[in-house]
Amino acid sequence: MKKLGSMEEWEYSPGKDEKAWVEFIDLNANHNEGMIRWADPIKWVCETGRPETKISEDDVFTLDDEDCGISYYEEGFISCGLDHNLFVISAKDPDVGTFIIAVQSTLANKRKAMVFRNKGTYRFWIPAELMRERDIICFCYRKSFFENKFRRSKFPKMKYGLVNATPRIYEQLIDYDKSEVFHSHKTYKFGILYIAEGQGDNEQAIYSNQGGSQYYDEFLRTILGQEVQIDGWDKFLGGLSTETGDTSIYTNFRDREIMYHVATMLPFDEDDEECVDRKRHLGNDIVIIVFQEPGAKFDCDVFTTQFSQIYIVVEPVIDNNEIVACKIACANKAIVPPYSPFIPYPPTLPYGENLRNFIITKAINAERAAMRAYTFGEKNKRTRLILLEDFKTTWTKLKKKI
């Protein structure tokens, strides 16, 4: 994690860096190299490469979870022994609800402040001249709810209380900060589907594949990871067990554990026409990597799952019976915000380590982007709301009014 000393490093507001896909893809382009069938633009955004995006062999692709497991509250207040006050504020207005303010109490030209809301945590500096409790709370409210659109008349009726802080309270706030999905992942599970030529629009045929081509097998074991025995495996399993097959594909990528749910390696029952057992795993994966043979056009709408948000489609380029490169396209549910690394045009990367780095980084960042989207963001918002209400009822009495 970067140092938190400067104003720029400390300040943060959820969603302030969100951008639109139109900034990163050519929405009018029709150059998907035949990899994806036409998709409804209301439901899907298909990233198929943009001429302005270039990738070289020396590129280092950045993960969006570099702050994984870090609590800014712990780093900015507790670990450095910074004296601070904790306020719990509550309003009847449901758009405001309960929120917590941590503010540096020692005098300085600028003082650190953190606001814990159901939407997430905000970090900023407050002016030294703000000393009264009400002035501090009003300033923090403005910064985290209205930013610069502050009007005193817009304030809802609020009550607040000063928390008599204890180590247990510090621990609870640290856990709250770490519980945010954007800071939590060190393990990932991704689905893997194999599509043979002519299967692109047939979900049952795709899920019924019991194996793939030699190129598919090579891709699994040289690009995505290594084959491991499930029995006795003492690392991340991603929900797999000996009942789901003897082996799977696993990798450790930049200190992130990844277990793949490989459809062709999961048990197959000929009497199970719907392939329920396989769908039970892949249907609950946010990101699915699709390996399709040349000529097999992927259809975004063929799969019935509502949970999967992103399909990363990979198609091998074969020369003299060897994979020399892979074409890449990506189908994203329309609510998923943009994430890097972005696909270049032509959307083809040489076969090798750079391809591996691109695909796995893309998959990790894709899952985190989906978790920021409304579908999952609302679930996290509800969880944080419960935690805030519990904090209010457990640790303080709100007697003072604003």
Coordinates of C-alpha atoms in Angstrom, one line a residue:
M1 CA 0.0 0.0 0.0
K2 CA 1.2 3.5 -0.7
K3 CA 2.1 5.9 2.1
L4 CA -0.9 7.8 3.5
G5 CA 1.0 11.0 4.3
S6 CA 0.0 13.3 1.4
M7 CA -3.4 14.8 0.8
E8 CA -3.8 13.0 -2.5
E9 CA -3.0 9.6 -1.1
W10 CA -5.4 9.9 1.8
E11 CA -8.5 11.4 0.1
Y12 CA -11.0 8.9 -1.3
S13 CA -14.7 8.8 -2.1
P14 CA -16.4 5.6 -3.4
G15 CA -17.2 5.8 -7.1
K16 CA -15.2 8.9 -7.7
D17 CA -13.1 7.2 -10.4
E18 CA -15.9 5.4 -12.2
K19 CA -15.9 5.7 -15.9
A20 CA -18.0 4.5 -18.8
W21 CA -17.3 1.8 -21.3
V22 CA -17.6 4.3 -24.2
E23 CA -14.2 5.7 -23.0
F24 CA -12.5 2.4 -23.6
I25 CA -14.2 0.6 -26.5
D26 CA -15.6 1.5 -29.9
L27 CA -19.3 0.9 -29.5
N28 CA -19.9 1.2 -33.2
A29 CA -17.1 -1.3 -34.2
N30 CA -17.9 -4.5 -35.9
H31 CA -14.5 -6.1 -35.6
N32 CA -15.0 -9.0 -33.2
E33 CA -13.1 -11.4 -35.5
G34 CA -16.2 -13.5 -35.6
M35 CA -15.7 -14.6 -32.0
I36 CA -19.0 -13.4 -30.5
R37 CA -22.5 -13.5 -32.0
W38 CA -24.5 -10.3 -32.0
A39 CA -25.5 -9.3 -28.4
D40 CA -28.3 -7.1 -27.2
P41 CA -26.5 -3.8 -26.3
I42 CA -29.0 -3.1 -23.6
K43 CA -27.9 -6.2 -21.8
W44 CA -24.3 -6.7 -22.8
V45 CA -21.2 -4.7 -23.6
C46 CA -18.8 -6.6 -25.8
E47 CA -15.2 -5.6 -25.6
T48 CA -13.5 -6.7 -28.8
G49 CA -10.5 -4.5 -29.1
R50 CA -9.8 -0.8 -29.8
P51 CA -7.1 0.5 -32.1
E52 CA -5.9 3.0 -29.5
T53 CA -5.1 0.2 -27.1
K54 CA -1.6 -1.2 -27.6
I55 CA 0.1 -4.0 -25.7
S56 CA 3.8 -4.9 -25.7
E57 CA 5.7 -7.9 -24.3
D58 CA 7.1 -5.7 -21.5
D59 CA 3.7 -4.5 -20.2
V60 CA 3.0 -5.2 -16.6
F61 CA -0.8 -5.5 -16.1
T62 CA -2.1 -3.9 -12.8
L63 CA -4.3 -5.7 -10.4
D64 CA -7.2 -3.7 -9.0
D65 CA -6.9 -5.4 -5.6
E66 CA -3.4 -4.2 -4.6
D67 CA -4.8 -2.9 -1.3
C68 CA -6.3 -6.3 -0.6
G69 CA -6.9 -6.9 3.1
I70 CA -5.7 -3.5 4.1
S71 CA -7.7 -1.3 6.5
Y72 CA -7.1 2.4 6.0
Y73 CA -8.5 3.0 9.4
E74 CA -5.9 0.7 10.9
E75 CA -3.1 2.2 8.9
G76 CA -4.1 5.8 9.2
F77 CA -5.2 5.9 12.8
I78 CA -4.4 2.8 14.9
S79 CA -1.0 1.6 13.8
C80 CA 0.6 5.0 13.9
G81 CA -1.0 5.8 17.3
L82 CA -2.9 8.8 16.0
D83 CA -5.2 10.3 18.7
H84 CA -8.7 10.6 17.4
N85 CA -12.4 10.9 18.4
L86 CA -15.2 8.6 17.2
F87 CA -18.7 9.9 16.6
V88 CA -21.8 7.9 15.8
I89 CA -24.5 9.9 14.0
S90 CA -28.0 8.8 13.1
A91 CA -30.8 10.4 11.1
K92 CA -34.4 9.2 10.5
D93 CA -33.9 10.0 6.8
P94 CA -33.3 6.5 5.3
D95 CA -30.9 8.0 2.7
V96 CA -28.7 9.1 5.6
G97 CA -29.3 6.5 8.3
T98 CA -26.4 5.8 10.6
F99 CA -22.8 6.7 10.0
I100 CA -19.5 6.9 11.9
I101 CA -16.9 9.6 11.9
A102 CA -13.3 9.1 13.0
V103 CA -11.4 12.4 13.2
Q104 CA -7.9 13.3 14.3
S105 CA -8.0 15.1 17.7
T106 CA -4.4 16.4 17.8
L107 CA -4.0 19.9 16.5
A108 CA -2.4 20.2 13.0
N109 CA -2.7 22.3 9.8
K110 CA -4.9 19.6 8.5
R111 CA -6.5 16.6 10.3
K112 CA -7.4 13.2 9.0
A113 CA -11.0 12.2 8.9
M114 CA -12.8 9.0 7.9
V115 CA -16.5 8.5 7.4
F116 CA -18.0 5.0 7.6
R117 CA -21.3 4.9 5.5
N118 CA -23.4 2.1 4.2
K119 CA -22.2 3.1 0.7
G120 CA -18.5 2.7 1.8
T121 CA -15.8 4.6 3.5
Y122 CA -14.7 8.1 2.7
R123 CA -11.3 9.7 3.6
F124 CA -10.4 13.3 3.6
W125 CA -8.8 16.1 5.5
I126 CA -10.6 18.7 7.6
P127 CA -9.4 22.3 8.2
A128 CA -7.6 23.1 11.5
E129 CA -10.0 25.8 12.4
L130 CA -12.9 23.4 12.8
M131 CA -12.9 22.6 16.5
R132 CA -16.5 22.3 17.7
E133 CA -18.1 18.9 17.5
R134 CA -21.1 20.1 15.4
D135 CA -18.9 21.9 12.9
I136 CA -16.7 18.8 12.4
I137 CA -19.8 16.6 11.9
C138 CA -21.4 19.0 9.5
F139 CA -18.2 19.3 7.5
C140 CA -17.8 15.5 7.3
Y141 CA -21.5 15.1 6.4
R142 CA -21.1 17.5 3.5
K143 CA -18.0 15.8 2.2
S144 CA -19.4 12.3 2.3
F145 CA -23.0 12.9 1.3
F146 CA -23.1 16.0 -0.9
E147 CA -19.4 16.7 -1.6
N148 CA -19.3 20.4 -2.6
K149 CA -23.1 20.8 -2.9
F150 CA -23.5 21.9 0.7
R151 CA -26.5 23.8 1.9
R152 CA -27.3 24.0 5.6
S153 CA -31.0 23.8 4.8
K154 CA -30.5 20.4 3.3
F155 CA -29.4 18.9 6.6
P156 CA -31.8 16.3 8.0
K157 CA -32.4 16.1 11.7
M158 CA -29.6 14.1 13.3
K159 CA -28.5 12.9 16.7
Y160 CA -25.0 12.0 17.6
G161 CA -22.8 10.7 20.4
L162 CA -19.2 10.5 21.3
V163 CA -17.9 6.9 21.6
N164 CA -15.8 5.9 24.6
A165 CA -13.3 4.0 22.4
T166 CA -11.8 0.7 23.5
P167 CA -9.6 -1.9 21.8
R168 CA -12.7 -3.9 20.9
I169 CA -14.2 -0.9 19.1
Y170 CA -11.0 -0.3 17.2
E171 CA -11.1 -4.0 16.1
Q172 CA -14.7 -3.7 15.0
L173 CA -14.0 -0.7 12.8
I174 CA -10.9 -2.3 11.3
D175 CA -13.0 -5.4 10.5
Y176 CA -15.7 -3.2 9.0
D177 CA -13.1 -1.4 6.8
K178 CA -11.6 -4.8 5.7
S179 CA -15.1 -6.2 5.1
E180 CA -15.6 -3.9 2.1
V181 CA -15.5 -6.1 -1.0
F182 CA -12.9 -3.9 -2.7
H183 CA -10.4 -4.8 0.0
S184 CA -11.2 -8.4 0.8
H185 CA -10.0 -10.9 -1.9
K186 CA -7.0 -13.1 -1.8
T187 CA -8.8 -16.0 -3.3
Y188 CA -10.7 -16.3 -6.5
K189 CA -12.7 -19.0 -8.3
F190 CA -13.4 -18.8 -12.0
G191 CA -15.4 -21.0 -14.3
I192 CA -14.0 -22.7 -17.4
L193 CA -16.1 -23.7 -20.4
Y194 CA -15.0 -25.5 -23.6
I195 CA -16.9 -24.8 -26.8
A196 CA -16.4 -27.0 -29.9
E197 CA -17.2 -25.8 -33.4
G198 CA -20.9 -25.6 -33.9
Q199 CA -21.8 -25.5 -30.1
G200 CA -21.8 -21.7 -29.6
D201 CA -25.5 -21.5 -29.2
N202 CA -26.2 -24.8 -27.4
E203 CA -25.9 -24.6 -23.6
Q204 CA -26.6 -28.3 -23.1
A205 CA -23.9 -29.4 -25.6
I206 CA -21.4 -27.1 -24.0
Y207 CA -22.0 -28.3 -20.5
S208 CA -22.0 -31.9 -21.7
N209 CA -18.5 -31.8 -23.1
Q210 CA -16.4 -34.4 -21.3
G211 CA -13.1 -33.2 -22.8
G212 CA -11.7 -30.9 -25.3
S213 CA -9.0 -30.6 -28.0
Q214 CA -5.3 -30.9 -27.4
Y215 CA -5.1 -27.1 -27.6
Y216 CA -7.7 -26.7 -24.9
D217 CA -5.8 -29.2 -22.6
E218 CA -2.6 -27.2 -23.3
F219 CA -4.2 -23.9 -22.6
L220 CA -5.5 -25.2 -19.2
R221 CA -2.1 -26.5 -18.0
T222 CA 0.3 -23.9 -19.5
I223 CA -1.7 -20.6 -19.4
L224 CA -4.2 -20.9 -16.6
G225 CA -2.5 -23.1 -14.1
Q226 CA -1.5 -26.6 -13.1
E227 CA -3.5 -29.8 -12.5
V228 CA -3.8 -30.7 -8.8
Q229 CA -5.2 -33.6 -6.9
I230 CA -8.3 -32.6 -4.8
D231 CA -7.8 -35.4 -2.3
G232 CA -5.5 -34.1 0.4
W233 CA -5.3 -30.6 -1.1
D234 CA -4.6 -28.2 1.7
K235 CA -4.8 -24.9 -0.2
F236 CA -7.8 -22.9 -1.5
L237 CA -10.5 -25.3 -2.9
G238 CA -13.1 -22.9 -4.2
G239 CA -15.9 -25.1 -3.1
L240 CA -14.6 -28.3 -4.7
S241 CA -14.2 -31.6 -3.0
T242 CA -13.5 -35.2 -3.8
E243 CA -17.2 -35.5 -4.8
T244 CA -16.7 -33.0 -7.6
G245 CA -13.8 -34.9 -9.2
D246 CA -10.3 -36.1 -8.6
T247 CA -8.4 -33.2 -10.1
S248 CA -8.8 -29.5 -11.0
I249 CA -6.8 -26.6 -12.3
Y250 CA -5.2 -24.3 -9.7
T251 CA -2.7 -21.4 -9.7
N252 CA -1.1 -18.9 -7.4
F253 CA -0.9 -15.6 -9.3
R254 CA 0.9 -12.7 -7.6
D255 CA 0.0 -14.1 -4.2
R256 CA -3.6 -14.7 -5.2
E257 CA -4.9 -18.2 -5.0
I258 CA -7.2 -19.2 -7.9
M259 CA -9.1 -22.5 -8.2
Y260 CA -10.9 -23.0 -11.5
H261 CA -14.3 -24.8 -11.9
V262 CA -13.4 -26.6 -15.1
A263 CA -16.7 -27.9 -16.6
T264 CA -15.0 -30.8 -18.5
M265 CA -13.3 -32.0 -15.2
L266 CA -16.5 -32.0 -13.1
P267 CA -18.6 -35.2 -12.8
F268 CA -20.9 -35.9 -15.8
D269 CA -24.1 -37.9 -15.5
E270 CA -25.7 -38.9 -18.9
D271 CA -29.1 -39.0 -17.2
D272 CA -28.7 -35.4 -16.1
E273 CA -29.7 -33.6 -19.3
E274 CA -29.5 -30.2 -17.7
C275 CA -26.1 -30.8 -16.2
V276 CA -27.3 -29.5 -12.9
D277 CA -24.1 -30.6 -11.0
R278 CA -21.8 -28.7 -13.3
K279 CA -24.0 -25.6 -13.4
R280 CA -24.1 -25.6 -9.6
H281 CA -20.5 -24.5 -9.7
L282 CA -20.1 -22.5 -12.9
G283 CA -23.5 -20.9 -12.5
N284 CA -22.3 -19.3 -9.3
D285 CA -19.1 -18.0 -10.8
I286 CA -19.0 -14.3 -11.5
V287 CA -16.4 -14.7 -14.2
I288 CA -16.2 -17.5 -16.8
I289 CA -13.3 -18.1 -19.1
V290 CA -14.5 -19.6 -22.4
F291 CA -12.1 -21.5 -24.6
Q292 CA -13.7 -21.9 -28.0
E293 CA -12.4 -23.7 -31.1
P294 CA -12.0 -21.6 -34.3
G295 CA -15.4 -21.1 -35.9
A296 CA -17.4 -21.6 -32.7
K297 CA -19.2 -18.2 -32.2
F298 CA -19.9 -17.6 -28.5
D299 CA -23.5 -16.5 -27.8
C300 CA -23.9 -14.3 -24.7
D301 CA -27.5 -15.2 -24.1
V302 CA -27.3 -19.0 -24.3
F303 CA -26.6 -19.4 -20.6
T304 CA -29.5 -19.3 -18.1
T305 CA -27.5 -18.2 -15.1
Q306 CA -28.2 -14.7 -13.8
F307 CA -25.2 -14.7 -11.5
S308 CA -22.4 -14.8 -14.1
Q309 CA -21.5 -11.3 -15.2
I310 CA -18.4 -11.6 -17.4
Y311 CA -17.4 -14.1 -20.1
I312 CA -13.7 -13.9 -21.3
V313 CA -13.6 -15.6 -24.6
V314 CA -10.3 -17.1 -25.8
E315 CA -9.8 -18.6 -29.3
P316 CA -6.5 -20.2 -30.3
V317 CA -4.6 -19.3 -33.5
I318 CA -3.1 -22.5 -34.8
D319 CA 0.0 -22.8 -37.0
N320 CA 1.6 -26.2 -37.8
N321 CA -0.5 -27.9 -35.2
E322 CA 0.7 -25.5 -32.5
I323 CA -0.9 -22.5 -30.7
V324 CA 1.0 -19.4 -31.7
A325 CA -1.4 -16.8 -30.3
C326 CA -4.9 -16.4 -28.9
K327 CA -7.7 -14.0 -29.9
I328 CA -9.5 -12.5 -27.0
A329 CA -13.0 -10.9 -26.6
C330 CA -15.0 -10.1 -23.5
A331 CA -18.8 -10.0 -22.9
N332 CA -19.8 -8.0 -19.9
K333 CA -23.3 -7.5 -18.4
A334 CA -24.1 -3.8 -19.1
I335 CA -24.1 -2.9 -15.4
V336 CA -20.4 -3.9 -15.0
P337 CA -18.1 -0.8 -15.1
P338 CA -15.0 -0.8 -17.2
Y339 CA -11.9 -2.6 -15.9
S340 CA -8.3 -3.1 -17.2
P341 CA -6.3 -4.4 -19.0
F342 CA -8.3 -3.5 -22.1
I343 CA -8.2 -5.6 -25.2
P344 CA -6.1 -4.2 -28.1
Y345 CA -7.0 -4.3 -31.7
P346 CA -6.3 -6.6 -33.4
P347 CA -7.4 -8.5 -30.3
T348 CA -4.6 -11.1 -30.5
L349 CA -1.8 -11.8 -28.1
P350 CA 1.2 -14.1 -28.7
Y351 CA 1.0 -17.4 -26.8
G352 CA 3.1 -17.4 -23.7
E353 CA 3.6 -15.7 -20.3
N354 CA 2.3 -12.3 -21.4
L355 CA -1.0 -14.0 -22.5
R356 CA -1.3 -15.7 -19.1
N357 CA -0.7 -12.4 -17.3
F358 CA -3.3 -10.6 -19.4
I359 CA -6.0 -13.2 -19.0
I360 CA -5.7 -13.8 -15.3
T361 CA -5.3 -10.1 -14.5
K362 CA -8.4 -9.5 -16.7
A363 CA -10.4 -12.1 -14.8
I364 CA -9.4 -10.8 -11.3
N365 CA -10.2 -7.2 -12.2
A366 CA -13.4 -8.3 -13.9
E367 CA -14.7 -9.9 -10.7
R368 CA -13.9 -6.9 -8.7
A369 CA -15.6 -4.6 -11.2
A370 CA -18.7 -6.8 -11.1
M371 CA -18.7 -6.6 -7.3
R372 CA -18.8 -2.8 -7.6
A373 CA -21.9 -3.1 -9.9
Y374 CA -25.4 -2.6 -8.6
T375 CA -26.3 -6.3 -8.4
F376 CA -23.6 -7.1 -5.8
G377 CA -23.1 -3.5 -4.5
E378 CA -26.6 -3.4 -3.0
K379 CA -25.9 -6.6 -1.1
N380 CA -22.7 -5.2 0.4
K381 CA -24.6 -2.0 1.2
R382 CA -27.2 -3.9 3.2
T383 CA -24.5 -5.7 5.1
R384 CA -22.7 -2.5 6.0
L385 CA -26.0 -1.0 7.1
I386 CA -26.6 -3.9 9.5
L387 CA -23.1 -3.4 10.9
L388 CA -23.6 0.3 11.4
E389 CA -26.9 -0.1 13.2
D390 CA -25.3 -2.7 15.5
F391 CA -22.5 -0.3 16.3
K392 CA -25.0 2.4 17.2
T393 CA -27.0 0.2 19.6
T394 CA -24.0 -1.4 21.2
W395 CA -21.4 1.3 21.8
T396 CA -23.1 4.7 22.4
K397 CA -26.2 6.6 23.3
L398 CA -27.2 9.4 20.9
K399 CA -28.2 12.4 23.1
K400 CA -26.9 15.4 21.2
K401 CA -28.8 17.0 18.4
I402 CA -27.8 18.9 15.2

